[in-house]
Every structure is written in structure tokens, then in C-alpha cells.
Amino acid sequence: MSEQRKAKAEDFDWNNLGFAYHDLPYRFRAYYKDGKWSEGGLETDSNISVNEAATGLHYGQTIFEGLKVYRRADGGANIFRPDRNAKRLQNSAARLMMAPVPEELFVRALKEVTKANQDFIPPYGTGATLYLRPFEFGGGPVVGVHPADNYVFEVYATPVGAYYKGGLTPTAYVTNHYDRAAHGGTGAAKTGGNYGASMIAGDEAHSAGYSDVVYLDPRLHENIEELGSANFFGITKDGRFLTPKSPSILPSVTKYSLLAVAKELGLQAEETTISINDLDQFSEAGAMGTAAVISPVGSITHNGNKHVFYSETEVGPWTQKLYDRLTAIQYGDQEGPEGWAVDVPLD
């Protein structure tokens, strides 16, 4: 199979990048066979050949992660908390009965891909980053419904721009009747089926003029679970940083990082049940995840009733402080907790 045209660093306008895929020169692949992982290494072909009966194609044995590489002011590069993503991929693998990727292999793959594609790490100050997508899928041929014997693990990279060109701009969200995941289902695993199932809900929200959908718990349809593909947080009028607690929520690395940052900044921070009927307690609200770090929530509409938080046009003061502190750690401008900003050796 012929390779696609590879991207060249000189082709990019680093200040005007979108959030899209670009075929970079290198990616890392390792293969699981006969009960063990291969050493793995860099490959140049962005296409993967798999058997037509692969479980990744038929039975949903697909899991993935998302991380970013941040160019520091000194020219070096940081990956943010890769150990947490490694553990989450292992947890997803356990839920889908897939072979877990060892943390050492996972982190080594991230660093090798980053170094090999270092010309594509956007310059410091542009707001752009190098996005890393580790993923694993069942590659062995299976007809009956049972786990594969063979698996493929890959990490590819693509430069992406700042998620919001205008900065932290509040957007509107809406509830609907769809469930993101079943109670006791795969909601806590980062698996492809969850995202495929969410597309119709997101499309309906976008068509109605909203940024995304608010998912409520699948049992009562009362408690907030997630906002689209991001975790929710609210800051109460008495200074508490609250985020939903549920077994069907994806455990966001950004969420747990912001819980720690919130405490550092003087907020009481906790995971708890948050009813859609108790939005009045919050002075600010937001969505948090790898792509945007924080996206302020201007309003949530539920059953036709619109609730506005701090502002529909301006970011709240606590949200701004949380964003500034976390991004300063990611870019290496400020010291953070040990192991958060991991240096990537470059040439």
C-alpha cells in the first residue's frame, strides 16, 4: 500500500493551526503476540494492515488516549502526566479484555515519537501543541465473540492549534434524552464505542446552536455526568470546586489535575453528586479535558429552562486562575507537582 504525502514543518502556520490530523514522518508501533509485547519501534507508514476478522473491527476492542507535548520557553519540550494516561489505558484494556500496555513501553513510545517528529512541535507562545494519540486494538482474526490473541499498539502525533482562537470564551450546553454510557457499562473506559454512540447527541446539540450536550446519569436522568466528551466542574458561591462522581464517568487526567490546583488556590475541591436541578449553587462552571484544558460554560438549558452562570461572554475569575496555573505548569513556566511536566530529550 502506498504511503500518503508526509507533512513538512515548513508547511505550517503555527499561529493558525486547526485541530486536525496531519501525516507526520514517524509513528511508534508495537505488536502483542504469543502472550508478550514486541519491543516496538518507529515506522513511517501511516496505514495499518489488519485481518478482515479483527476484533477491533467487529467487537469494539479499541481503546485510546490523548496527550499533548508543550514547547517550553527554553526550547525544550514537556509531556503532561504520561503516567496517568498509561494507567488509564491499562484500565481500559482490562475492561475490554485486551492486553495491557506496560507503562515503560507506553512512555518510551511517547518520547520516541516526540523526538522523531520534534520539528513539528509548535513554537512556544503560539498556543499550539503537538498532540499525541496512543491507541490499541484487537488485530487477530476472531469470528465468535471472545478476545483477540493479537493486538496492535501505536502512538501517532499531529500538531494542533489552540482549541479556542478567541481564548476562554463561554459557550452554551443543553441536556437531551441520550445516555453517554450505561450504568455498569464502559463509561469509565476510553473506548471507541462510547464516542461513536455520542455522535448523534452531539450533532443534535450543534444543530440546535449549542456547543455540546450535557449527559445525565443513565438511571435517574437527574445528575450531571459529562459535557460532550469532557468532564464538568462548577465553582460554588461559597468557594467549592465540585465535579461529578460516578462509575460511568471517564476519569479525566485534566480533572484530577484541576482538583489539585483548585486546592492549591484555596478552593475546597471534591467529587460529588451534582443534580441538574441545583445549578443555582454555582457562580462559575466549565468543561475540562485535554483538548482545551478548560472551556467555560456560559449556560445550560434543561427542559427548555436556561441557566446562565458567571457570564455568557466573559470567563469567570476562578476559571481564569485555574486555567492560568495549569497551563503554566504544562508549558514549564511555573513549577508544578513532581511528575506532572515530564521532559522529552530532543536533539
mmCIF file of C-alpha atoms in Angstrom:
data_model
loop_
_atom_site.group_PDB
_atom_site.id
_atom_site.type_symbol
_atom_site.label_atom_id
_atom_site.label_comp_id
_atom_site.label_asym_id
_atom_site.label_seq_id
_atom_site.Cartn_x
_atom_site.Cartn_y
_atom_site.Cartn_z
ATOM 1 C CA MET A 1 0.000 0.000 0.000
ATOM 2 C CA SER A 2 1.444 3.379 -0.961
ATOM 3 C CA GLU A 3 2.129 5.964 1.704
ATOM 4 C CA GLN A 4 0.301 9.288 1.878
ATOM 5 C CA ARG A 5 2.118 12.574 1.400
ATOM 6 C CA LYS A 6 4.054 13.379 4.553
ATOM 7 C CA ALA A 7 3.690 16.762 6.186
ATOM 8 C CA LYS A 8 6.647 19.154 6.230
ATOM 9 C CA ALA A 9 7.331 21.574 9.058
ATOM 10 C CA GLU A 10 7.682 24.499 6.673
ATOM 11 C CA ASP A 11 4.100 23.944 5.502
ATOM 12 C CA PHE A 12 2.599 25.024 8.827
ATOM 13 C CA ASP A 13 1.492 28.433 10.028
ATOM 14 C CA TRP A 14 1.960 27.747 13.735
ATOM 15 C CA ASN A 15 -0.240 30.670 14.770
ATOM 16 C CA ASN A 16 -3.182 29.465 12.684
ATOM 17 C CA LEU A 17 -3.449 25.722 13.217
ATOM 18 C CA GLY A 18 -6.753 23.923 13.452
ATOM 19 C CA PHE A 19 -7.485 20.761 15.415
ATOM 20 C CA ALA A 20 -6.867 18.246 12.625
ATOM 21 C CA TYR A 21 -4.798 15.234 11.577
ATOM 22 C CA HIS A 22 -1.534 15.633 9.678
ATOM 23 C CA ASP A 23 0.521 12.706 8.400
ATOM 24 C CA LEU A 24 3.875 13.210 10.139
ATOM 25 C CA PRO A 25 7.004 11.252 9.192
ATOM 26 C CA TYR A 26 7.039 8.862 12.170
ATOM 27 C CA ARG A 27 4.797 6.888 14.482
ATOM 28 C CA PHE A 28 5.601 4.143 17.020
ATOM 29 C CA ARG A 29 4.146 0.631 16.816
ATOM 30 C CA ALA A 30 4.406 -2.479 18.976
ATOM 31 C CA TYR A 31 2.687 -5.828 18.496
ATOM 32 C CA TYR A 32 1.292 -8.285 21.036
ATOM 33 C CA LYS A 33 1.625 -11.947 20.036
ATOM 34 C CA ASP A 34 2.175 -15.243 21.865
ATOM 35 C CA GLY A 35 1.494 -13.606 25.201
ATOM 36 C CA LYS A 36 4.019 -10.769 25.041
ATOM 37 C CA TRP A 37 4.646 -7.356 23.513
ATOM 38 C CA SER A 38 7.358 -6.769 20.942
ATOM 39 C CA GLU A 39 9.989 -4.150 21.699
ATOM 40 C CA GLY A 40 8.301 -1.825 19.209
ATOM 41 C CA GLY A 41 9.829 0.983 17.207
ATOM 42 C CA LEU A 42 9.312 3.838 14.785
ATOM 43 C CA GLU A 43 7.573 3.254 11.463
ATOM 44 C CA THR A 44 6.929 5.579 8.522
ATOM 45 C CA ASP A 45 3.758 4.131 7.003
ATOM 46 C CA SER A 46 0.615 5.732 8.429
ATOM 47 C CA ASN A 47 -1.535 2.881 7.094
ATOM 48 C CA ILE A 48 -2.101 -0.318 9.088
ATOM 49 C CA SER A 49 -2.925 -3.658 7.511
ATOM 50 C CA VAL A 50 -5.277 -5.822 9.615
ATOM 51 C CA ASN A 51 -7.174 -9.045 9.102
ATOM 52 C CA GLU A 52 -10.785 -8.652 7.995
ATOM 53 C CA ALA A 53 -11.946 -10.594 11.075
ATOM 54 C CA ALA A 54 -10.042 -8.425 13.577
ATOM 55 C CA THR A 55 -11.911 -7.842 16.855
ATOM 56 C CA GLY A 56 -11.110 -4.163 16.590
ATOM 57 C CA LEU A 57 -13.328 -4.007 13.501
ATOM 58 C CA HIS A 58 -16.212 -6.168 14.738
ATOM 59 C CA TYR A 59 -16.358 -6.377 18.523
ATOM 60 C CA GLY A 60 -15.158 -2.982 19.687
ATOM 61 C CA GLN A 61 -11.787 -3.962 21.121
ATOM 62 C CA THR A 62 -10.416 -0.459 20.558
ATOM 63 C CA ILE A 63 -9.086 1.909 23.217
ATOM 64 C CA PHE A 64 -7.124 5.148 23.035
ATOM 65 C CA GLU A 65 -5.633 8.103 24.898
ATOM 66 C CA GLY A 66 -4.807 11.731 24.170
ATOM 67 C CA LEU A 67 -1.870 13.810 25.436
ATOM 68 C CA LYS A 68 -0.033 16.971 24.431
ATOM 69 C CA VAL A 69 3.608 17.951 24.056
ATOM 70 C CA TYR A 70 4.294 21.561 25.102
ATOM 71 C CA ARG A 71 7.240 23.584 23.765
ATOM 72 C CA ARG A 72 8.942 25.388 26.648
ATOM 73 C CA ALA A 73 10.396 28.891 26.517
ATOM 74 C CA ASP A 74 13.914 27.393 26.644
ATOM 75 C CA GLY A 75 13.233 25.330 23.505
ATOM 76 C CA GLY A 76 12.730 22.033 25.323
ATOM 77 C CA ALA A 77 9.518 20.036 25.451
ATOM 78 C CA ASN A 78 7.204 18.663 28.148
ATOM 79 C CA ILE A 79 4.639 15.860 28.107
ATOM 80 C CA PHE A 80 1.944 16.323 30.734
ATOM 81 C CA ARG A 81 1.470 13.466 33.242
ATOM 82 C CA PRO A 82 2.053 10.500 30.875
ATOM 83 C CA ASP A 83 1.984 8.025 33.759
ATOM 84 C CA ARG A 84 -1.702 8.819 34.374
ATOM 85 C CA ASN A 85 -2.580 8.175 30.741
ATOM 86 C CA ALA A 86 -0.602 4.926 30.820
ATOM 87 C CA LYS A 87 -2.599 3.714 33.812
ATOM 88 C CA ARG A 88 -5.902 4.764 32.248
ATOM 89 C CA LEU A 89 -5.093 2.863 29.047
ATOM 90 C CA GLN A 90 -4.354 -0.196 31.185
ATOM 91 C CA ASN A 91 -7.701 0.198 32.961
ATOM 92 C CA SER A 92 -9.487 0.500 29.618
ATOM 93 C CA ALA A 93 -7.684 -2.625 28.409
ATOM 94 C CA ALA A 94 -8.826 -4.557 31.469
ATOM 95 C CA ARG A 95 -12.446 -3.528 30.867
ATOM 96 C CA LEU A 96 -12.291 -4.631 27.190
ATOM 97 C CA MET A 97 -10.277 -7.812 27.991
ATOM 98 C CA MET A 98 -7.297 -6.592 25.990
ATOM 99 C CA ALA A 99 -3.571 -6.999 26.616
ATOM 100 C CA PRO A 100 -2.398 -4.113 28.861
ATOM 101 C CA VAL A 101 0.436 -1.955 27.538
ATOM 102 C CA PRO A 102 3.241 -1.710 30.128
ATOM 103 C CA GLU A 103 3.866 1.830 31.390
ATOM 104 C CA GLU A 104 7.518 1.677 30.338
ATOM 105 C CA LEU A 105 6.550 0.817 26.755
ATOM 106 C CA PHE A 106 3.829 3.487 26.732
ATOM 107 C CA VAL A 107 6.099 6.319 27.935
ATOM 108 C CA ARG A 108 9.008 5.226 25.725
ATOM 109 C CA ALA A 109 6.714 5.284 22.705
ATOM 110 C CA LEU A 110 5.587 8.839 23.532
ATOM 111 C CA LYS A 111 9.154 10.070 23.854
ATOM 112 C CA GLU A 112 10.403 8.345 20.694
ATOM 113 C CA VAL A 113 7.537 9.716 18.598
ATOM 114 C CA THR A 114 8.055 13.196 20.006
ATOM 115 C CA LYS A 115 11.794 13.211 19.385
ATOM 116 C CA ALA A 116 11.425 11.777 15.869
ATOM 117 C CA ASN A 117 8.849 14.451 14.979
ATOM 118 C CA GLN A 118 10.401 17.274 17.006
ATOM 119 C CA ASP A 119 10.354 19.702 14.071
ATOM 120 C CA PHE A 120 6.551 19.634 14.354
ATOM 121 C CA ILE A 121 6.366 20.744 17.991
ATOM 122 C CA PRO A 122 4.895 24.246 17.604
ATOM 123 C CA PRO A 123 6.968 27.162 18.928
ATOM 124 C CA TYR A 124 6.469 28.481 22.447
ATOM 125 C CA GLY A 125 3.978 31.337 22.594
ATOM 126 C CA THR A 126 1.800 30.217 19.673
ATOM 127 C CA GLY A 127 -0.717 28.399 21.857
ATOM 128 C CA ALA A 128 -0.267 25.346 19.633
ATOM 129 C CA THR A 129 0.966 21.924 20.754
ATOM 130 C CA LEU A 130 1.942 18.508 19.431
ATOM 131 C CA TYR A 131 -0.977 16.176 20.111
ATOM 132 C CA LEU A 132 -0.159 12.518 20.791
ATOM 133 C CA ARG A 133 -2.725 9.766 20.206
ATOM 134 C CA PRO A 134 -1.806 6.379 21.730
ATOM 135 C CA PHE A 135 -4.246 3.613 20.801
ATOM 136 C CA GLU A 136 -4.626 -0.153 20.874
ATOM 137 C CA PHE A 137 -6.918 -2.513 19.022
ATOM 138 C CA GLY A 138 -7.525 -6.212 18.590
ATOM 139 C CA GLY A 139 -5.867 -7.328 15.377
ATOM 140 C CA GLY A 140 -6.253 -11.091 15.445
ATOM 141 C CA PRO A 141 -8.971 -12.854 13.413
ATOM 142 C CA VAL A 142 -11.948 -13.899 15.548
ATOM 143 C CA VAL A 143 -15.452 -14.964 14.484
ATOM 144 C CA GLY A 144 -17.010 -15.918 17.844
ATOM 145 C CA VAL A 145 -17.403 -13.222 20.482
ATOM 146 C CA HIS A 146 -14.223 -13.523 22.535
ATOM 147 C CA PRO A 147 -10.986 -11.524 22.944
ATOM 148 C CA ALA A 148 -8.285 -11.458 20.304
ATOM 149 C CA ASP A 149 -4.911 -13.155 20.718
ATOM 150 C CA ASN A 150 -3.023 -10.414 18.870
ATOM 151 C CA TYR A 151 -3.036 -6.636 19.453
ATOM 152 C CA VAL A 152 -1.514 -3.538 17.885
ATOM 153 C CA PHE A 153 -0.346 -0.558 19.962
ATOM 154 C CA GLU A 154 0.510 2.689 18.207
ATOM 155 C CA VAL A 155 1.264 6.313 19.014
ATOM 156 C CA TYR A 156 0.943 8.919 16.278
ATOM 157 C CA ALA A 157 1.438 12.672 16.518
ATOM 158 C CA THR A 158 -0.130 15.705 14.883
ATOM 159 C CA PRO A 159 0.355 19.437 15.570
ATOM 160 C CA VAL A 160 -2.818 21.186 16.717
ATOM 161 C CA GLY A 161 -3.720 24.780 17.359
ATOM 162 C CA ALA A 162 -5.238 26.419 20.379
ATOM 163 C CA TYR A 163 -8.685 24.909 20.800
ATOM 164 C CA TYR A 164 -10.347 28.314 21.065
ATOM 165 C CA LYS A 165 -8.805 31.076 18.944
ATOM 166 C CA GLY A 166 -10.545 33.792 20.962
ATOM 167 C CA GLY A 167 -9.259 32.491 24.271
ATOM 168 C CA LEU A 168 -11.528 31.273 27.039
ATOM 169 C CA THR A 169 -14.932 32.020 25.519
ATOM 170 C CA PRO A 170 -18.031 30.714 27.353
ATOM 171 C CA THR A 171 -20.380 28.537 25.307
ATOM 172 C CA ALA A 172 -23.886 27.122 25.728
ATOM 173 C CA TYR A 173 -24.810 23.499 26.510
ATOM 174 C CA VAL A 174 -28.101 21.597 26.508
ATOM 175 C CA THR A 175 -29.417 18.370 28.021
ATOM 176 C CA ASN A 176 -31.166 15.704 25.944
ATOM 177 C CA HIS A 177 -32.560 12.181 26.266
ATOM 178 C CA TYR A 178 -29.462 10.264 25.175
ATOM 179 C CA ASP A 179 -27.230 8.374 27.616
ATOM 180 C CA ARG A 180 -23.487 8.565 27.198
ATOM 181 C CA ALA A 181 -22.964 5.160 28.820
ATOM 182 C CA ALA A 182 -24.956 2.519 30.658
ATOM 183 C CA HIS A 183 -24.724 2.128 34.422
ATOM 184 C CA GLY A 184 -22.129 -0.605 34.849
ATOM 185 C CA GLY A 185 -21.113 -0.206 31.192
ATOM 186 C CA THR A 186 -17.932 1.100 29.570
ATOM 187 C CA GLY A 187 -18.263 4.768 30.573
ATOM 188 C CA ALA A 188 -15.036 4.738 32.599
ATOM 189 C CA ALA A 189 -13.071 3.205 29.691
ATOM 190 C CA LYS A 190 -11.763 5.333 26.831
ATOM 191 C CA THR A 191 -13.099 3.080 24.102
ATOM 192 C CA GLY A 192 -14.233 3.927 20.601
ATOM 193 C CA GLY A 193 -17.803 2.716 21.017
ATOM 194 C CA ASN A 194 -18.550 5.399 23.594
ATOM 195 C CA TYR A 195 -17.605 8.096 21.096
ATOM 196 C CA GLY A 196 -19.402 6.542 18.148
ATOM 197 C CA ALA A 197 -22.583 6.361 20.216
ATOM 198 C CA SER A 198 -22.230 10.017 21.258
ATOM 199 C CA MET A 199 -22.134 11.472 17.750
ATOM 200 C CA ILE A 200 -25.889 11.714 17.272
ATOM 201 C CA ALA A 201 -26.381 13.537 20.572
ATOM 202 C CA GLY A 202 -23.584 15.988 19.768
ATOM 203 C CA ASP A 203 -24.877 16.558 16.252
ATOM 204 C CA GLU A 204 -28.374 17.370 17.506
ATOM 205 C CA ALA A 205 -26.956 19.816 20.063
ATOM 206 C CA HIS A 206 -24.788 21.522 17.437
ATOM 207 C CA SER A 207 -27.704 21.756 15.018
ATOM 208 C CA ALA A 208 -29.739 23.488 17.720
ATOM 209 C CA GLY A 209 -26.981 26.083 18.210
ATOM 210 C CA TYR A 210 -25.293 24.644 21.304
ATOM 211 C CA SER A 211 -21.632 23.856 21.901
ATOM 212 C CA ASP A 212 -22.409 20.326 23.069
ATOM 213 C CA VAL A 213 -24.701 18.116 25.114
ATOM 214 C CA VAL A 214 -24.957 17.643 28.887
ATOM 215 C CA TYR A 215 -25.189 13.937 29.687
ATOM 216 C CA LEU A 216 -27.208 12.988 32.771
ATOM 217 C CA ASP A 217 -26.907 9.746 34.728
ATOM 218 C CA PRO A 218 -28.436 6.746 32.923
ATOM 219 C CA ARG A 219 -30.585 5.639 35.875
ATOM 220 C CA LEU A 220 -32.388 8.769 37.063
ATOM 221 C CA HIS A 221 -31.585 11.262 34.290
ATOM 222 C CA GLU A 222 -31.092 13.833 37.028
ATOM 223 C CA ASN A 223 -27.408 14.050 37.920
ATOM 224 C CA ILE A 224 -24.764 15.605 35.661
ATOM 225 C CA GLU A 225 -22.200 13.147 34.304
ATOM 226 C CA GLU A 226 -20.245 14.701 31.411
ATOM 227 C CA LEU A 227 -20.346 17.569 28.922
ATOM 228 C CA GLY A 228 -19.918 16.050 25.476
ATOM 229 C CA SER A 229 -16.527 14.336 25.717
ATOM 230 C CA ALA A 230 -15.308 16.460 28.632
ATOM 231 C CA ASN A 231 -15.728 16.410 32.410
ATOM 232 C CA PHE A 232 -17.882 19.055 34.167
ATOM 233 C CA PHE A 233 -16.904 21.316 37.045
ATOM 234 C CA GLY A 234 -18.736 24.015 38.929
ATOM 235 C CA ILE A 235 -17.462 26.600 41.402
ATOM 236 C CA THR A 236 -19.968 27.364 44.139
ATOM 237 C CA LYS A 237 -20.706 30.773 45.564
ATOM 238 C CA ASP A 238 -19.067 29.709 48.841
ATOM 239 C CA GLY A 239 -15.769 28.684 47.199
ATOM 240 C CA ARG A 240 -16.037 24.961 46.427
ATOM 241 C CA PHE A 241 -14.772 23.288 43.249
ATOM 242 C CA LEU A 242 -17.194 20.444 42.560
ATOM 243 C CA THR A 243 -17.099 17.797 39.832
ATOM 244 C CA PRO A 244 -19.436 14.811 39.337
ATOM 245 C CA LYS A 245 -18.657 11.437 40.877
ATOM 246 C CA SER A 246 -19.975 8.385 39.042
ATOM 247 C CA PRO A 247 -18.698 4.946 37.966
ATOM 248 C CA SER A 248 -19.688 5.703 34.360
ATOM 249 C CA ILE A 249 -17.598 8.893 34.005
ATOM 250 C CA LEU A 250 -14.245 8.802 32.213
ATOM 251 C CA PRO A 251 -11.558 9.655 34.821
ATOM 252 C CA SER A 252 -10.021 12.699 33.161
ATOM 253 C CA VAL A 253 -6.344 13.438 33.790
ATOM 254 C CA THR A 254 -7.190 17.132 33.473
ATOM 255 C CA LYS A 255 -9.971 16.784 36.057
ATOM 256 C CA TYR A 256 -7.718 15.281 38.703
ATOM 257 C CA SER A 257 -5.052 17.856 37.924
ATOM 258 C CA LEU A 258 -7.539 20.704 38.357
ATOM 259 C CA LEU A 259 -8.832 19.201 41.608
ATOM 260 C CA ALA A 260 -5.268 19.506 42.943
ATOM 261 C CA VAL A 261 -4.782 23.003 41.503
ATOM 262 C CA ALA A 262 -8.104 24.167 42.969
ATOM 263 C CA LYS A 263 -6.979 23.113 46.450
ATOM 264 C CA GLU A 264 -3.657 24.871 45.920
ATOM 265 C CA LEU A 265 -5.503 28.068 45.021
ATOM 266 C CA GLY A 266 -7.642 27.932 48.156
ATOM 267 C CA LEU A 267 -10.830 26.275 46.933
ATOM 268 C CA GLN A 268 -12.400 23.289 48.656
ATOM 269 C CA ALA A 269 -12.341 20.582 45.976
ATOM 270 C CA GLU A 270 -14.304 17.366 45.794
ATOM 271 C CA GLU A 271 -16.039 14.822 43.574
ATOM 272 C CA THR A 272 -19.713 14.538 44.435
ATOM 273 C CA THR A 273 -23.215 14.058 43.038
ATOM 274 C CA ILE A 274 -24.420 17.175 41.196
ATOM 275 C CA SER A 275 -28.107 17.432 40.331
ATOM 276 C CA ILE A 276 -29.150 19.271 37.165
ATOM 277 C CA ASN A 277 -31.731 20.943 39.403
ATOM 278 C CA ASP A 278 -29.069 22.502 41.657
ATOM 279 C CA LEU A 279 -27.273 24.753 39.165
ATOM 280 C CA ASP A 280 -28.097 27.848 41.229
ATOM 281 C CA GLN A 281 -25.329 26.928 43.681
ATOM 282 C CA PHE A 282 -22.629 27.674 41.080
ATOM 283 C CA SER A 283 -21.152 31.062 40.273
ATOM 284 C CA GLU A 284 -18.968 29.588 37.512
ATOM 285 C CA ALA A 285 -18.900 26.354 35.508
ATOM 286 C CA GLY A 286 -16.766 24.720 32.849
ATOM 287 C CA ALA A 287 -15.806 21.656 30.840
ATOM 288 C CA MET A 288 -12.311 20.220 31.296
ATOM 289 C CA GLY A 289 -10.229 17.903 29.157
ATOM 290 C CA THR A 290 -7.022 17.521 27.157
ATOM 291 C CA ALA A 291 -8.123 19.494 24.090
ATOM 292 C CA ALA A 292 -8.981 22.850 25.658
ATOM 293 C CA VAL A 293 -7.843 22.319 29.275
ATOM 294 C CA ILE A 294 -10.878 24.400 30.311
ATOM 295 C CA SER A 295 -13.865 25.539 28.269
ATOM 296 C CA PRO A 296 -16.077 27.931 30.291
ATOM 297 C CA VAL A 297 -19.770 27.063 30.350
ATOM 298 C CA GLY A 298 -21.883 30.146 29.800
ATOM 299 C CA SER A 299 -25.222 28.420 30.181
ATOM 300 C CA ILE A 300 -27.007 25.076 30.428
ATOM 301 C CA THR A 301 -30.532 24.632 29.081
ATOM 302 C CA HIS A 302 -32.599 21.850 30.651
ATOM 303 C CA ASN A 303 -36.221 21.110 29.740
ATOM 304 C CA GLY A 304 -36.407 24.461 27.996
ATOM 305 C CA ASN A 305 -35.130 26.402 31.032
ATOM 306 C CA LYS A 306 -31.850 28.267 30.516
ATOM 307 C CA HIS A 307 -29.488 28.777 33.446
ATOM 308 C CA VAL A 308 -26.686 31.327 32.992
ATOM 309 C CA PHE A 309 -23.564 31.046 35.126
ATOM 310 C CA TYR A 310 -20.983 33.841 35.541
ATOM 311 C CA SER A 311 -21.398 35.267 32.047
ATOM 312 C CA GLU A 312 -22.256 34.193 28.516
ATOM 313 C CA THR A 313 -19.407 36.298 27.104
ATOM 314 C CA GLU A 314 -16.643 36.550 29.737
ATOM 315 C CA VAL A 315 -14.641 33.953 31.651
ATOM 316 C CA GLY A 316 -15.061 33.908 35.432
ATOM 317 C CA PRO A 317 -12.160 34.870 37.725
ATOM 318 C CA TRP A 318 -11.715 31.436 39.314
ATOM 319 C CA THR A 319 -11.872 29.679 35.957
ATOM 320 C CA GLN A 320 -9.190 32.033 34.630
ATOM 321 C CA LYS A 321 -6.952 31.389 37.650
ATOM 322 C CA LEU A 322 -7.296 27.624 37.269
ATOM 323 C CA TYR A 323 -6.509 27.790 33.548
ATOM 324 C CA ASP A 324 -3.507 30.082 34.027
ATOM 325 C CA ARG A 325 -1.959 27.937 36.747
ATOM 326 C CA LEU A 326 -2.381 24.605 34.955
ATOM 327 C CA THR A 327 -1.132 25.828 31.570
ATOM 328 C CA ALA A 328 1.863 27.493 33.258
ATOM 329 C CA ILE A 329 2.827 24.087 34.650
ATOM 330 C CA GLN A 330 2.293 22.371 31.298
ATOM 331 C CA TYR A 331 4.495 24.847 29.422
ATOM 332 C CA GLY A 332 7.153 24.823 32.141
ATOM 333 C CA ASP A 333 6.647 28.478 33.075
ATOM 334 C CA GLN A 334 5.892 27.545 36.692
ATOM 335 C CA GLU A 335 6.961 24.648 38.878
ATOM 336 C CA GLY A 336 4.265 22.036 39.408
ATOM 337 C CA PRO A 337 3.953 18.837 41.437
ATOM 338 C CA GLU A 338 6.606 16.212 40.809
ATOM 339 C CA GLY A 339 5.980 14.123 37.687
ATOM 340 C CA TRP A 340 3.466 16.465 36.064
ATOM 341 C CA ALA A 341 5.690 18.071 33.422
ATOM 342 C CA VAL A 342 7.949 15.337 32.006
ATOM 343 C CA ASP A 343 10.902 16.471 29.915
ATOM 344 C CA VAL A 344 11.404 14.887 26.487
ATOM 345 C CA PRO A 345 15.082 14.711 25.408
ATOM 346 C CA LEU A 346 15.465 16.325 21.976
ATOM 347 C CA ASP A 347 18.435 16.679 19.643
#
